[in-house]
């Protein structure tokens, strides 16, 4: 099942390159460069050096004993991507793409961001590699994630608030692509998720698979066998693909993606692309999309700016339609409860995105036996969310849209 | 013969360049779109691109994005846009219509249904800006079958791809004059002349230039080099300016006249 994508960038029927002709050359160039450098021993060595010495990999696989006991049932292991430099898994990809940009002779990088984690990770890598950086962020999200906006500025990046459309992640993606079309000659676009046109879903997966490669080895060392479940939150789906991919051929391992149900999947305020979306073309690829009957993309909603996206990476659509992975929705309220539970039982404040995965584990673990194991991707830490969580839990301002 | 080919043939005989305006259908409303199309014909347009408003118009700059948003406020759909072509025809408009839509609305409608409907409603050509040649196989086959011209875009960055794209083109080849999204600009891509010659050499199909053309001087500059000139954002901006006039029955004619005068001036 690992032979995806094919040469046309297809995961089964999903994926492809649905972009204006003005971008095709840049995508083909990127694909060529990636093919070359991903096999170049010097490139690989430099990337591994930075992942280890700069970001602090490998991240640990931590047995959450108190959480496991509290829930009763399966043993829960947290893959601690929150311990990465900059606080989330996003740096795995930005280090890889940043080095690629540099090898390609580009001097400027651009990136889109929702929660700001990918923006911070891009700004960080730009500073590290001495490149100029512009981050496009929905105006709505710049308000929800003020702290990350400031972090990006401290790192020397320019944050461009996006005023078009719903002013959230999807519009930030549109605007980054539009900017890239005009500046393809000297600018590299570091796309932050496994979304967009080929080759991005493949490149980002390959740079994120280190999460799963490490976890697979660690759990076997720790528990003596493969896990029964691997659980991860999905917005665009990069941490989820990262941890799923190395387990795809392990048929006994169930893969569970957790998407944001916002106020509930029966309301109009959610980001449950798999549960409520249909096949469609959005931002460069064919996948599941939240859309109306006329093919207009619907605004998404989630308490988590990182999951607030009406699309999902095409490889997830493929995993869903082939039955290899299952996807479940978790509401804002459930995520907040999970966030508090993990904070109190383990002393770990998870990001709102990762809290969705924890919330699914709260449902799943009690249904399993104590000799079964769940590996969950703790994709990021909650520091960036503390201010808005304070708003929700304290009943004061800073509301999500 | 496809209506688009007939118009180009006629213009070629007269030594003229086609003026191809773009409008976003339903901006400010569907009824007014028909009147705007009439005004464009009176002003000397030779064919018209009917833009289907879309929630995520990747290839478009702020002017057309705003027009899309205005149209989507009253839920203008793909079917409404196609119906507008027929309504304009019934109002006496003789020009060929080219539907411009992002792919997803077409895909969701269903390709079979879509092609039979656009044939029935008198549309001659189709532009799908986010469907590059790698992805357009099924659409192209169905378009050929329906005698609808699928008009491809080529860009200054298309390089080696130009020959392949141009060889499959029907109607005309849409040459993107500059990198970036749609919108008025004072400069075009520095290699524009060489680019246009390369496209010209690659095909006998007419070529038209678009993206960023907004004035008579710019239209004139391309008249010698291309068979057609596409003006989008500049006209959509003019319509935007006229929206307050267009929305009141007392001043509507004045608004339409403003659009007519602008397009006449482009023709020179």
XYZ file of C-alpha atoms in Angstrom:
669
model
C 0.000 0.000 0.000
C 3.038 2.260 0.255
C 3.437 2.910 -3.456
C 1.622 6.196 -3.304
C 1.561 8.725 -4.718
C 2.005 7.569 -8.324
C 3.938 9.655 -10.852
C 0.931 11.949 -11.301
C 0.769 12.631 -7.602
C -2.263 10.406 -7.084
C -3.144 8.496 -3.958
C -5.692 6.246 -5.625
C -8.007 8.794 -7.230
C -7.043 11.550 -4.771
C -4.367 14.216 -5.020
C -3.171 15.596 -8.346
C -2.186 19.118 -9.332
C -5.217 21.368 -9.757
C -3.411 24.671 -10.002
C -3.148 27.540 -12.474
C -0.647 26.971 -15.269
C 1.489 29.783 -13.800
C 2.431 27.446 -10.929
C 3.022 24.237 -12.863
C 6.630 24.936 -13.676
C 7.429 25.716 -10.053
C 5.803 22.461 -8.926
C 7.709 20.440 -11.505
C 10.956 22.127 -10.476
C 10.210 21.377 -6.839
C 9.502 17.746 -7.632
C 12.781 17.409 -9.512
C 14.773 19.059 -6.729
C 13.094 16.940 -4.089
C 13.745 13.722 -5.993
C 17.380 14.657 -6.237
C 18.089 15.953 -2.738
C 16.002 13.441 -0.827
C 18.538 10.859 -1.996
C 21.582 13.068 -1.501
C 23.629 11.772 1.485
C 24.839 15.278 2.374
C 21.310 16.649 2.424
C 20.115 13.752 4.562
C 23.032 14.138 6.955
C 22.450 17.859 7.370
C 18.732 17.345 7.979
C 19.348 14.608 10.521
C 21.917 16.738 12.290
C 19.427 19.597 12.640
C 16.570 17.316 13.671
C 18.730 15.874 16.421
C 20.916 18.726 17.606
C 18.660 21.680 16.863
C 15.160 20.342 17.415
C 16.023 17.696 19.997
C 14.933 14.511 18.232
C 14.199 11.764 18.776
C 11.220 12.883 20.816
C 10.289 10.489 23.583
C 7.477 7.977 23.667
C 6.066 8.441 27.114
C 3.841 5.976 28.937
C 1.053 8.080 30.415
C 0.441 5.844 33.386
C -1.798 8.119 35.428
C -3.957 8.943 32.421
C -4.162 5.242 31.512
C -5.171 4.284 35.045
C -7.636 7.139 35.256
C -9.406 6.056 32.093
C -9.092 2.330 32.870
C -8.357 0.072 29.938
C -5.565 0.310 27.400
C -2.078 1.574 28.079
C -1.634 5.008 26.558
C 1.670 6.149 25.118
C 2.217 9.747 24.108
C 4.529 10.504 21.203
C 5.942 13.737 22.545
C 6.149 15.976 19.467
C 5.389 18.810 21.873
C 8.996 18.502 23.042
C 10.350 19.602 19.687
C 12.003 22.982 19.344
C 9.173 25.526 18.732
C 6.714 23.244 20.478
C 5.175 21.105 17.772
C 5.832 18.614 14.997
C 5.789 21.382 12.371
C 9.557 21.898 12.619
C 10.230 18.413 11.164
C 8.843 19.620 7.865
C 10.135 23.184 7.888
C 13.708 22.017 8.501
C 13.424 19.652 5.548
C 11.818 22.144 3.196
C 14.035 24.998 4.385
C 17.143 23.014 3.482
C 15.547 22.113 0.167
C 14.791 25.796 -0.545
C 18.397 26.683 0.172
C 19.695 23.906 -2.108
C 17.375 25.160 -4.845
C 18.989 28.572 -4.625
C 15.901 30.394 -3.332
C 16.514 33.349 -1.043
C 13.036 33.925 0.330
C 10.516 31.668 1.936
C 6.802 32.092 2.401
C 4.382 30.059 4.475
C 0.737 29.951 5.478
C -0.302 29.394 9.046
C -3.456 28.717 11.034
C -2.622 28.316 14.698
C 0.737 29.887 14.021
C 2.796 26.770 14.761
C 3.813 26.261 11.159
C 4.439 29.993 10.814
C 6.698 29.951 13.863
C 8.489 26.839 12.608
C 9.005 28.482 9.204
C 10.203 31.753 10.724
C 12.583 29.761 12.918
C 14.091 27.893 9.999
C 14.349 31.108 7.982
C 16.313 32.695 10.823
C 18.489 29.609 11.127
C 19.269 29.499 7.419
C 19.514 33.257 6.913
C 16.551 33.597 4.586
C 13.805 36.193 4.348
C 10.423 34.998 5.528
C 6.835 36.127 5.061
C 4.015 34.323 6.829
C 0.413 34.658 5.669
C -2.129 34.331 8.434
C -5.880 34.882 8.440
C -6.711 38.102 10.244
C -9.106 36.166 12.474
C -6.288 33.830 13.491
C -3.844 36.672 14.168
C -6.282 37.699 16.888
C -6.751 34.191 18.258
C -3.014 33.510 18.277
C -1.474 36.850 19.187
C 1.412 35.243 20.975
C 2.526 33.307 17.923
C 2.295 36.456 15.790
C 4.692 38.116 18.174
C 6.996 35.089 18.181
C 7.216 35.179 14.383
C 8.060 38.866 14.453
C 10.747 38.277 17.091
C 12.233 35.686 14.756
C 12.478 38.314 12.061
C 9.562 37.242 9.875
C 6.934 39.479 8.403
C 3.381 38.434 9.271
C 0.865 39.335 6.587
C -2.737 39.384 7.879
C -5.078 37.948 5.247
C -8.305 39.883 4.875
C -9.978 37.845 2.134
C -12.754 35.264 2.482
C -13.257 33.846 5.970
C -9.914 35.301 7.141
C -8.720 31.943 8.470
C -6.349 29.177 7.401
C -7.948 28.379 4.055
C -7.703 32.000 2.963
C -4.133 32.203 4.229
C -3.388 29.224 1.937
C -5.060 30.955 -1.030
C -3.117 34.133 -0.403
C 0.219 32.324 -0.054
C -0.376 30.546 -3.358
C -1.329 33.841 -5.009
C 1.815 35.482 -3.698
C 3.907 32.536 -4.813
C 2.544 32.764 -8.370
C 3.923 36.308 -8.581
C 7.291 35.520 -6.992
C 8.139 31.980 -8.067
C 11.541 32.927 -9.344
C 13.241 33.648 -6.008
C 10.685 32.413 -3.490
C 10.124 28.978 -1.993
C 6.712 28.107 -0.523
C 7.001 25.955 2.595
C 3.562 24.362 2.705
C 2.814 23.221 6.227
C 0.545 20.258 5.796
C 0.015 17.198 3.615
C -2.379 19.234 1.484
C -2.115 21.242 -1.718
C -0.915 20.130 -5.150
C 1.572 17.330 -5.783
C 4.410 17.066 -4.748
C 3.593 18.778 -1.428
C 1.493 16.003 0.148
C 4.337 13.570 -0.559
C 7.165 15.869 0.544
C 5.491 16.865 3.796
C 4.623 13.241 4.560
C 8.184 12.161 3.960
C 9.539 14.854 6.278
C 6.936 14.014 8.948
C 7.192 10.231 8.815
C 10.015 10.464 11.321
C 7.274 10.704 13.985
C 5.976 7.267 13.061
C 9.375 5.758 12.324
C 10.552 6.652 15.808
C 7.286 5.706 17.494
C 7.198 2.314 15.790
C 10.669 1.476 17.036
C 10.079 2.950 20.485
C 6.817 1.116 21.170
C 8.318 -2.199 20.160
C 11.193 -1.617 22.534
C 8.857 -0.429 25.292
C 5.896 -2.789 24.942
C 7.543 -5.612 23.054
C 5.100 -5.413 20.181
C 3.239 -3.117 17.809
C 0.454 -0.961 19.234
C -3.220 -1.817 18.753
C -4.130 1.746 17.890
C -2.416 4.855 16.611
C -4.416 8.028 17.184
C -3.739 11.532 15.862
C -5.607 14.787 15.279
C -6.194 15.876 11.670
C -6.652 19.344 10.257
C -4.718 19.188 7.009
C -3.287 16.015 8.478
C 0.509 16.308 8.688
C 1.170 14.934 12.158
C -1.371 12.185 11.512
C 0.193 11.087 8.220
C 3.589 11.387 9.869
C 2.715 8.929 12.590
C 0.390 6.703 10.458
C 2.573 6.183 7.438
C 5.186 3.804 8.905
C 2.330 1.688 10.336
C 0.247 1.483 7.149
C 1.507 -1.995 6.255
C 1.107 -3.284 9.816
C -2.401 -4.595 9.351
C -2.996 -5.278 13.036
C -2.497 -1.618 13.906
C -5.699 0.419 13.711
C -5.214 3.995 12.540
C -7.552 6.644 13.903
C -7.710 10.235 12.750
C -9.558 12.758 14.875
C -11.134 15.773 13.274
C -12.666 18.878 14.774
C -16.437 18.780 15.251
C -16.519 22.348 16.600
C -19.954 22.989 18.107
C -21.133 19.604 16.782
C -21.414 17.880 13.426
C -25.136 18.608 13.246
C -24.509 22.327 13.520
C -23.021 24.550 10.831
C -19.978 25.209 12.980
C -17.478 22.409 12.555
C -14.425 21.320 10.605
C -15.436 17.649 10.243
C -14.260 17.257 6.654
C -14.318 13.447 6.638
C -17.634 13.082 8.454
C -19.531 15.788 6.589
C -17.541 16.533 3.448
C -17.614 15.107 -0.079
C -14.984 14.439 -2.703
C -13.956 17.675 -4.367
C -11.083 19.741 -5.688
C -9.798 22.326 -3.260
C -6.468 24.156 -3.090
C -4.713 22.014 -5.617
C -5.862 18.481 -4.915
C -8.809 16.123 -5.039
C -9.783 15.033 -1.551
C -12.642 15.402 0.917
C -13.927 18.977 1.147
C -16.572 20.728 3.222
C -18.717 22.253 0.511
C -22.261 23.162 -0.383
C -24.224 21.393 -3.127
C -22.843 23.821 -5.734
C -19.207 23.126 -4.938
C -18.589 26.330 -2.989
C -16.231 25.671 -0.104
C -17.860 26.155 3.292
C -16.254 27.996 6.183
C -14.949 25.655 8.875
C -15.114 26.156 12.605
C -13.030 24.836 15.446
C -11.795 26.086 18.790
C -8.410 25.059 17.437
C -7.076 27.370 14.747
C -4.887 24.536 13.461
C -7.848 22.254 12.703
C -10.076 25.029 11.387
C -9.800 23.956 7.760
C -12.456 22.714 5.295
C -10.067 20.389 3.448
C -7.800 17.475 4.307
C -4.727 15.924 2.726
C -5.427 13.552 -0.197
C -3.564 10.629 1.379
C -6.036 10.722 4.269
C -8.916 10.550 1.780
C -7.191 7.502 0.309
C -6.703 5.869 3.731
C -10.351 6.508 4.548
C -11.813 5.241 1.285
C -9.639 2.122 1.306
C -10.761 1.484 4.879
C -7.207 1.585 6.218
C -7.897 4.441 8.635
C -11.020 5.657 10.414
C -11.840 9.240 11.217
C -13.939 10.470 14.126
C -15.176 13.936 15.111
C -14.489 15.544 18.501
C -16.250 18.704 19.635
C -14.699 21.867 21.084
C -16.132 20.974 24.489
C -14.697 17.442 24.414
C -11.288 18.783 23.399
C -11.295 21.286 26.258
C -12.172 18.545 28.700
C -9.339 16.388 27.387
C -6.919 19.277 27.647
C -7.746 19.707 31.313
C -7.598 15.998 32.004
C -4.131 15.576 30.514
C -2.913 18.701 32.298
C -4.099 17.395 35.667
C -3.198 13.728 35.356
C 0.157 14.059 33.626
C 1.290 17.637 34.047
C 1.304 18.114 30.296
C -0.708 20.943 28.751
C -1.441 19.824 25.180
C -2.170 22.103 22.240
C -5.880 22.415 21.421
C -5.194 20.445 18.215
C -3.629 17.530 20.093
C -6.382 17.709 22.710
C -8.768 16.383 20.067
C -6.672 13.220 19.805
C -6.603 12.896 23.590
C -10.404 13.288 23.665
C -10.787 10.369 21.260
C -8.447 8.320 23.452
C -10.716 9.118 26.423
C -13.516 7.394 24.521
C -11.419 4.552 23.158
C -9.172 3.484 26.052
C -11.923 2.387 28.455
C -13.321 0.017 25.795
C -9.986 -1.859 25.572
C -8.160 -4.359 27.776
C -5.223 -3.441 29.954
C -2.843 -5.418 27.755
C -3.739 -3.352 24.711
C -1.831 -0.238 23.746
C -2.616 3.083 22.131
C 0.045 5.377 20.714
C -1.236 8.923 20.437
C 0.485 11.763 18.685
C 0.853 14.653 21.094
C 1.553 16.951 18.189
C 2.118 20.182 20.097
C 2.175 21.865 23.439
C -0.546 24.136 24.716
C 1.454 27.218 25.676
C 0.241 29.094 22.598
C -3.369 28.377 23.547
C -3.237 29.276 27.217
C -4.618 32.753 26.667
C -7.610 31.625 24.645
C -8.246 28.631 26.926
C -8.365 31.095 29.796
C -11.086 32.885 27.830
C -13.138 29.728 27.346
C -12.758 28.297 30.797
C -12.946 31.602 32.605
C -15.906 32.684 30.496
C -14.154 35.858 29.342
C -13.274 37.190 25.930
C -11.060 36.022 23.050
C -13.746 33.912 21.552
C -13.285 31.732 18.567
C -15.280 32.741 15.517
C -18.345 25.561 -36.965
C -17.843 26.690 -33.377
C -19.014 30.274 -32.886
C -15.602 31.322 -31.500
C -13.799 30.095 -34.642
C -16.282 31.971 -36.830
C -15.615 35.239 -35.017
C -11.828 34.853 -35.198
C -12.045 34.020 -38.889
C -14.107 37.106 -39.568
C -11.747 39.314 -37.547
C -8.728 37.873 -39.316
C -10.235 38.789 -42.671
C -10.807 42.323 -41.432
C -7.343 42.512 -39.827
C -8.858 43.147 -36.417
C -7.992 41.975 -32.901
C -10.697 40.476 -30.727
C -11.637 42.362 -27.596
C -12.685 39.818 -24.974
C -14.100 41.277 -21.764
C -14.570 39.231 -18.604
C -17.335 39.770 -16.097
C -18.275 37.962 -12.917
C -21.827 36.774 -13.442
C -24.243 37.935 -10.755
C -22.196 41.008 -9.881
C -24.130 42.940 -8.723
C -27.096 40.697 -9.667
C -28.137 38.289 -12.427
C -30.529 40.625 -14.218
C -27.949 43.397 -14.370
C -25.382 40.933 -15.748
C -27.567 40.500 -18.850
C -27.711 44.273 -19.311
C -23.953 44.538 -18.812
C -23.414 41.867 -21.475
C -25.597 43.908 -23.850
C -23.592 47.016 -23.029
C -20.334 45.155 -23.723
C -21.625 44.043 -27.114
C -22.704 47.580 -27.968
C -19.267 48.830 -26.944
C -17.648 46.584 -29.525
C -16.666 43.437 -27.633
C -16.219 40.354 -29.838
C -16.778 37.574 -27.329
C -17.426 37.495 -23.607
C -16.008 35.511 -20.718
C -18.674 34.748 -18.150
C -16.991 34.224 -14.801
C -18.641 31.853 -12.332
C -18.216 33.258 -8.817
C -16.254 30.946 -6.525
C -15.459 30.879 -2.827
C -11.722 30.294 -3.346
C -10.613 31.972 -6.578
C -6.918 31.050 -6.463
C -5.914 32.625 -9.754
C -7.657 35.920 -9.076
C -6.559 39.153 -7.491
C -8.577 41.298 -5.078
C -10.858 42.943 -7.688
C -12.329 39.683 -8.983
C -12.323 38.205 -5.478
C -14.563 41.054 -4.346
C -16.850 40.578 -7.360
C -17.157 36.879 -6.483
C -18.041 37.758 -2.921
C -20.721 40.208 -4.095
C -22.266 37.590 -6.380
C -22.078 34.822 -3.781
C -23.922 37.018 -1.289
C -27.038 36.171 -3.252
C -26.038 32.587 -3.857
C -25.327 32.771 -7.573
C -24.704 29.220 -8.806
C -23.086 27.594 -11.814
C -26.557 26.965 -13.276
C -27.477 30.642 -12.847
C -24.359 31.633 -14.768
C -25.120 29.245 -17.611
C -28.729 30.421 -17.694
C -27.494 34.004 -17.924
C -25.912 33.162 -21.280
C -29.281 32.035 -22.569
C -31.029 35.069 -21.108
C -28.551 37.352 -22.820
C -29.061 35.493 -26.078
C -32.818 35.970 -25.766
C -32.214 39.653 -25.139
C -30.560 39.763 -28.556
C -26.859 39.324 -27.807
C -25.044 37.655 -30.718
C -21.506 37.258 -29.305
C -19.981 33.899 -28.441
C -19.934 33.071 -24.738
C -17.009 31.520 -22.917
C -17.714 30.158 -19.464
C -14.889 30.717 -16.949
C -15.183 28.497 -13.882
C -12.915 26.943 -11.299
C -13.062 23.180 -11.463
C -14.907 22.211 -8.302
C -18.335 23.693 -9.181
C -18.155 21.884 -12.545
C -17.034 18.622 -10.945
C -19.813 18.736 -8.353
C -22.423 19.443 -11.030
C -21.258 16.386 -12.973
C -19.396 16.540 -16.272
C -22.101 14.854 -18.392
C -24.837 17.117 -17.130
C -22.585 20.147 -17.355
C -21.676 19.693 -20.991
C -25.199 18.968 -22.124
C -26.437 22.052 -20.285
C -23.841 24.453 -21.671
C -24.470 23.179 -25.194
C -28.199 23.651 -24.713
C -27.732 27.189 -23.371
C -25.511 28.313 -26.231
C -22.069 28.494 -24.661
C -19.155 27.968 -27.074
C -16.027 27.861 -24.937
C -14.769 26.905 -21.515
C -11.859 28.085 -19.366
C -11.012 26.224 -16.161
C -8.058 28.062 -14.608
C -7.140 25.362 -12.100
C -7.153 22.491 -14.585
C -3.677 22.236 -16.118
C -3.045 19.887 -19.006
C -1.986 17.061 -16.656
C -5.481 16.971 -15.173
C -7.764 17.895 -18.039
C -8.049 14.588 -19.967
C -11.640 13.740 -19.119
C -12.893 17.299 -19.473
C -11.108 17.745 -22.789
C -12.583 14.531 -24.213
C -16.101 15.540 -23.203
C -15.599 19.067 -24.509
C -14.468 17.750 -27.915
C -17.490 15.509 -28.060
C -19.791 18.438 -27.304
C -17.978 20.819 -29.687
C -17.179 23.119 -26.788
C -13.749 24.729 -27.035
C -11.608 24.046 -23.976
C -9.304 27.069 -23.907
C -6.009 26.451 -22.116
C -3.768 28.939 -20.327
C -0.067 29.253 -21.038
C 2.271 31.342 -18.920
C 5.714 32.896 -19.388
C 6.920 30.121 -17.047
C 5.397 27.356 -19.178
C 8.643 27.017 -21.205
C 8.768 23.511 -22.712
C 5.119 22.984 -21.956
C 3.993 25.615 -24.476
C 4.126 23.319 -27.509
C 2.210 20.545 -25.819
C -0.458 22.866 -24.437
C -0.845 24.854 -27.648
C -1.164 21.701 -29.727
C -4.247 20.679 -27.758
C -5.807 24.142 -27.658
C -9.222 24.822 -29.125
C -10.724 28.269 -29.768
C -7.679 30.209 -28.709
C -4.642 29.943 -26.470
C -4.958 32.178 -23.423
C -1.515 33.708 -22.916
C -0.949 34.977 -19.390
C 0.908 38.259 -19.803
C 2.567 38.333 -16.433
C 3.233 36.179 -13.420
C 0.764 36.524 -10.634
C -2.965 36.695 -10.238
C -5.471 38.641 -12.296
C -5.454 42.399 -11.748
C -4.368 45.598 -13.419
C -0.654 46.336 -13.605
C 1.652 48.743 -15.337
C 4.307 46.181 -16.289
C 4.138 42.860 -18.043
C 6.546 39.954 -17.846
C 9.892 41.080 -19.237
C 10.027 38.254 -21.737
C 6.473 38.826 -22.963
C 7.348 39.418 -26.639
C 9.508 36.305 -26.886
C 6.866 34.347 -25.026
C 4.097 35.424 -27.413
C 6.245 34.581 -30.435
C 6.946 31.148 -28.972
C 3.233 30.481 -28.551
C 2.555 31.844 -32.032
C 5.103 29.474 -33.521
C 3.671 26.512 -31.670
C 0.169 26.724 -33.102
C -2.121 27.962 -35.840
C -4.909 28.421 -33.273
C -5.511 32.110 -32.458
C -3.729 33.475 -29.409
C -5.127 35.976 -26.948
C -3.335 37.881 -24.181
C -4.774 38.523 -20.757
C -3.991 39.300 -17.079
C -3.350 42.895 -16.211
C -4.581 44.676 -19.320
C -6.514 47.785 -18.373
C -5.946 50.635 -20.816
C -6.185 51.514 -24.506
C -2.361 51.804 -24.677
C -1.947 48.291 -23.329
C -4.572 46.908 -25.716
C -2.795 48.624 -28.606
C 0.546 47.218 -27.565
C -0.733 43.669 -28.004
C -2.881 44.212 -31.084
C -0.035 43.450 -33.428
C 1.119 40.386 -31.545
C -2.070 38.610 -30.622
C -5.413 37.761 -32.183
C -7.280 38.739 -29.066
C -6.956 40.794 -25.914
C -8.730 39.843 -22.698
C -9.686 42.537 -20.217
C -10.952 41.297 -16.866
C -10.162 43.103 -13.651
C -10.304 46.572 -15.203
C -13.881 45.977 -16.364
C -14.859 44.285 -13.116
C -13.448 47.283 -11.258
C -15.472 49.622 -13.475
C -18.587 47.568 -12.685
C -17.719 47.801 -8.993
C -17.513 51.581 -9.306
C -20.905 51.586 -11.002
C -22.606 49.307 -8.467
C -24.327 52.170 -6.600
C -25.702 53.505 -9.907
C -26.652 50.026 -11.189
C -28.642 49.239 -8.090
C -31.102 52.081 -8.460
C -33.619 52.055 -11.363
C -33.271 55.820 -11.727
C -29.521 55.692 -12.349
C -29.084 52.240 -13.894
C -28.724 53.518 -17.464
C -26.034 55.903 -16.331
C -24.132 53.019 -14.747
C -24.415 50.886 -17.886
C -23.300 53.850 -19.961
C -20.217 54.195 -17.765
C -19.284 50.558 -18.497
C -20.041 50.965 -22.202
C -17.888 54.070 -22.465
C -14.983 52.383 -20.685
C -15.028 49.385 -23.020
C -15.460 51.561 -26.144
C -12.375 53.486 -25.110
C -10.406 50.223 -24.862
C -11.272 49.489 -28.477
C -10.071 52.919 -29.542
